[in-house]
CSV table of C-alpha atoms in Angstrom, one decimal:
chain,number,residue,atom,x,y,z
A,566,MET,CA,12.9,-94.4,-37.6
A,567,ILE,CA,15.0,-91.4,-38.3
A,568,GLU,CA,11.9,-89.8,-39.5
A,569,LEU,CA,10.2,-90.6,-36.1
A,570,VAL,CA,12.8,-89.1,-34.2
A,571,LEU,CA,12.8,-86.3,-36.2
A,572,ARG,CA,9.1,-85.8,-35.5
A,573,SER,CA,9.4,-86.8,-31.7
A,574,LEU,CA,12.6,-83.7,-31.6
A,575,LEU,CA,10.4,-81.4,-33.7
A,576,ASP,CA,7.3,-82.1,-31.3
A,577,ILE,CA,9.6,-82.0,-28.3
A,578,THR,CA,11.1,-78.2,-30.4
A,579,LEU,CA,7.3,-76.9,-30.4
A,580,ILE,CA,6.5,-77.9,-26.9
A,581,GLY,CA,9.5,-75.9,-26.2
A,582,LEU,CA,8.7,-72.7,-28.4
A,583,ILE,CA,5.0,-73.3,-27.0
A,584,VAL,CA,5.8,-73.3,-23.3
A,585,ALA,CA,8.4,-70.6,-24.0
A,586,GLY,CA,5.5,-68.5,-25.4
A,587,ILE,CA,3.5,-69.2,-22.5
A,588,PHE,CA,5.6,-68.2,-20.0
A,589,TYR,CA,6.2,-64.9,-21.8
A,590,ALA,CA,3.0,-64.5,-22.4
A,591,ILE,CA,2.1,-64.4,-18.2
A,592,ARG,CA,4.7,-62.3,-18.0
A,593,VAL,CA,3.5,-59.4,-20.5
A,594,GLU,CA,0.0,-60.2,-18.7
A,595,ARG,CA,1.6,-58.9,-15.7
A,596,HIS,CA,3.4,-56.3,-17.1
A,597,LEU,CA,0.1,-54.8,-18.8
A,598,SER,CA,-1.8,-55.6,-15.6
A,599,GLY,CA,0.8,-53.6,-14.0
A,600,ILE,CA,0.2,-50.6,-16.9
A,601,ARG,CA,-3.4,-50.7,-16.2
A,602,ALA,CA,-2.9,-50.3,-13.0
A,603,SER,CA,-0.5,-47.5,-13.3
A,604,ARG,CA,-2.9,-45.4,-15.7
A,605,ALA,CA,-5.3,-46.0,-13.3
A,606,GLU,CA,-3.5,-44.2,-10.5
A,607,MET,CA,-2.2,-41.5,-13.8
A,608,GLU,CA,-5.7,-41.0,-14.5
A,609,ARG,CA,-6.5,-40.1,-10.8
A,610,PHE,CA,-3.2,-38.2,-10.0
A,611,VAL,CA,-3.8,-35.9,-13.7
A,612,HIS,CA,-7.6,-35.7,-11.8
A,613,ASP,CA,-6.2,-34.6,-9.0
A,614,PHE,CA,-3.4,-32.6,-10.7
A,615,GLY,CA,-5.9,-30.4,-12.8
A,616,SER,CA,-8.5,-29.8,-9.6
A,617,THR,CA,-5.1,-28.6,-8.4
A,618,VAL,CA,-4.7,-26.3,-11.4
A,619,ASN,CA,-7.8,-24.7,-11.4
A,620,ARG,CA,-7.6,-23.9,-7.6
A,621,ALA,CA,-4.5,-22.1,-7.9
A,622,GLU,CA,-5.6,-20.0,-11.2
A,623,ALA,CA,-8.7,-18.9,-8.3
A,624,GLY,CA,-5.8,-17.8,-5.9
A,625,ILE,CA,-3.9,-16.3,-8.3
A,626,LYS,CA,-7.1,-14.4,-9.6
A,627,GLY,CA,-8.1,-13.6,-6.1
A,628,LEU,CA,-4.6,-12.3,-5.5
A,629,LYS,CA,-4.7,-9.9,-8.1
A,630,GLU,CA,-7.8,-8.8,-7.4
A,631,VAL,CA,-6.4,-7.9,-3.4
A,632,ALA,CA,-2.8,-6.5,-5.3
A,633,ARG,CA,-5.2,-4.5,-7.1
A,634,ASP,CA,-7.1,-2.9,-4.7
A,635,SER,CA,-4.6,-2.8,-2.5
A,636,GLY,CA,-2.6,-0.8,-5.0
A,637,ASP,CA,-6.1,1.6,-5.6
A,638,ASP,CA,-5.9,2.3,-1.4
A,639,LEU,CA,-2.3,2.7,-1.4
A,640,GLU,CA,-2.7,5.1,-4.1
A,641,ARG,CA,-5.6,6.9,-2.3
A,642,LEU,CA,-3.4,7.6,0.8
A,643,ILE,CA,-1.2,8.8,-1.3
A,644,GLU,CA,-2.7,11.4,-2.6
A,645,ARG,CA,-4.1,12.2,0.5
A,646,SER,CA,-0.9,12.4,2.2
A,647,GLN,CA,0.5,14.4,-0.5
A,648,THR,CA,-2.9,16.7,0.0
A,649,MET,CA,-1.6,16.7,3.6
A,650,ARG,CA,2.1,17.2,3.0
A,651,ASP,CA,0.7,20.8,0.7
A,652,GLU,CA,-1.3,21.9,3.6
A,653,LEU,CA,0.8,21.9,6.8
A,654,ARG,CA,3.7,22.9,4.1
A,655,PHE,CA,0.9,26.2,3.7
A,656,VAL,CA,0.4,26.5,7.4
A,657,VAL,CA,4.1,26.3,8.0
A,658,GLU,CA,4.5,28.7,5.8
A,659,HIS,CA,2.1,31.1,7.6
A,660,ALA,CA,2.9,30.2,10.9
A,661,ASP,CA,6.5,31.7,9.9
A,662,LYS,CA,4.9,35.0,8.8
A,663,LEU,CA,2.8,35.1,11.7
A,664,ALA,CA,5.8,34.5,13.7
A,665,GLU,CA,7.9,37.2,12.3
A,666,ARG,CA,5.0,39.7,12.5
A,667,ILE,CA,4.4,38.9,16.4
A,668,SER,CA,8.0,39.1,17.0
A,669,SER,CA,8.8,42.6,15.1
A,670,MET,CA,6.1,43.7,17.2
A,671,SER,CA,7.4,42.7,20.2
A,672,VAL,CA,10.3,44.2,19.2
A,673,GLN,CA,8.2,47.2,17.9
A,674,MET,CA,6.6,47.3,21.7
A,675,ARG,CA,10.1,47.1,23.9
A,676,GLN,CA,12.2,49.4,21.6
A,677,PRO,CA,9.6,52.4,23.2
A,678,ALA,CA,10.4,51.1,27.0
A,679,GLN,CA,13.9,50.5,26.4
A,680,ASN,CA,14.7,53.8,25.3
A,681,PRO,CA,13.1,56.5,27.5
A,682,ILE,CA,13.8,59.8,25.6
A,683,ALA,CA,11.7,58.3,22.6
A,684,ALA,CA,8.6,57.1,25.3
A,685,ALA,CA,8.4,60.6,26.4
A,686,GLN,CA,7.7,61.8,22.9
A,687,PRO,CA,4.1,60.8,21.5
A,688,GLN,CA,3.5,57.9,19.6
A,689,PRO,CA,1.2,58.7,16.4
A,690,ALA,CA,-2.2,56.8,17.0
A,691,ARG,CA,-2.7,53.8,15.0
A,692,ALA,CA,-5.9,53.4,13.5
A,693,THR,CA,-7.8,49.6,14.0
A,694,SER,CA,-9.3,47.7,11.3
A,695,GLY,CA,-12.4,50.1,10.9
A,696,ALA,CA,-12.7,50.5,14.5
A,697,ALA,CA,-12.9,54.4,15.9
A,698,GLY,CA,-12.8,55.6,19.3
A,699,ALA,CA,-15.5,58.5,20.6
A,700,GLY,CA,-15.8,61.5,18.7
A,701,GLY,CA,-13.9,59.9,15.7
A,702,THR,CA,-10.6,59.5,16.4
A,703,ALA,CA,-8.8,56.4,16.3
A,704,ALA,CA,-7.6,54.8,19.5
A,705,ALA,CA,-3.9,54.1,19.5
A,706,GLN,CA,-3.8,50.4,20.1
A,707,THR,CA,-0.9,48.9,22.6
A,708,GLY,CA,1.3,45.9,21.3
A,709,GLU,CA,-0.9,42.8,22.3
A,710,ASP,CA,-3.6,45.1,20.6
A,711,LEU,CA,-1.7,45.2,17.3
A,712,ALA,CA,-1.0,41.8,17.6
A,713,GLU,CA,-4.3,40.9,17.7
A,714,THR,CA,-5.6,43.2,15.3
A,715,SER,CA,-2.9,41.5,12.7
A,716,MET,CA,-3.9,37.9,13.5
A,717,GLU,CA,-7.3,38.2,13.1
A,718,ASP,CA,-7.1,39.9,9.4
A,719,ALA,CA,-4.7,37.5,8.6
A,720,HIS,CA,-7.0,35.3,6.1
A,721,VAL,CA,-7.4,32.1,8.0
A,722,LYS,CA,-7.6,29.6,4.8
A,723,SER,CA,-7.7,25.9,6.7
A,724,ARG,CA,-8.7,24.0,9.7
A,725,ALA,CA,-4.9,23.5,10.5
A,726,GLU,CA,-4.6,27.7,10.4
A,727,ARG,CA,-7.4,28.5,12.8
A,728,GLU,CA,-6.6,25.9,15.1
A,729,LEU,CA,-2.7,27.6,15.0
A,730,MET,CA,-4.6,31.0,15.9
A,731,GLN,CA,-6.6,29.6,19.0
A,732,ALA,CA,-3.3,27.9,20.2
A,733,LEU,CA,-1.7,31.2,19.7
A,734,ARG,CA,-4.2,33.1,21.5
A,735,LYS,CA,-4.4,30.8,24.4
A,736,LEU,CA,-0.9,31.2,25.2
A,737,ARG,CA,-1.0,35.1,24.6
A,738,SER,CA,-4.1,34.7,27.8
């Protein structure tokens, strides 16, 4: 009888262990199915992440190209602006020289008119650049002729200087 009780206790213990094993097996199965579902989500996430990274890399390459092109354009603009700055500096320097010449000539032209004694004295004749009067003698130039001759004799090197010369001629007329 003890043997029977012991067998019954052993059977009950085994049944309890089997039930506990089944219970844990069901829990493990649920966790495994959750992990499988998470794995599928993770694979989809990794795939989406990979495609996003590829698009980002393509975007970065595009930005680098645009930046490089913009940098090249900017360098060209800087070079052009430096060239224009140098030309403008040249034009301003020559315009200052021309203005000084015109100013000194106008002062010279006003001096005889302001000094009646000097106006009565004969002025030496100045020859134009290659233009001689009748009989081979040089004609005396007025202040306006002098300014025009000196402006025309000045070596015009750029379009800006030509335009400045035209503007000065228009102001004189």
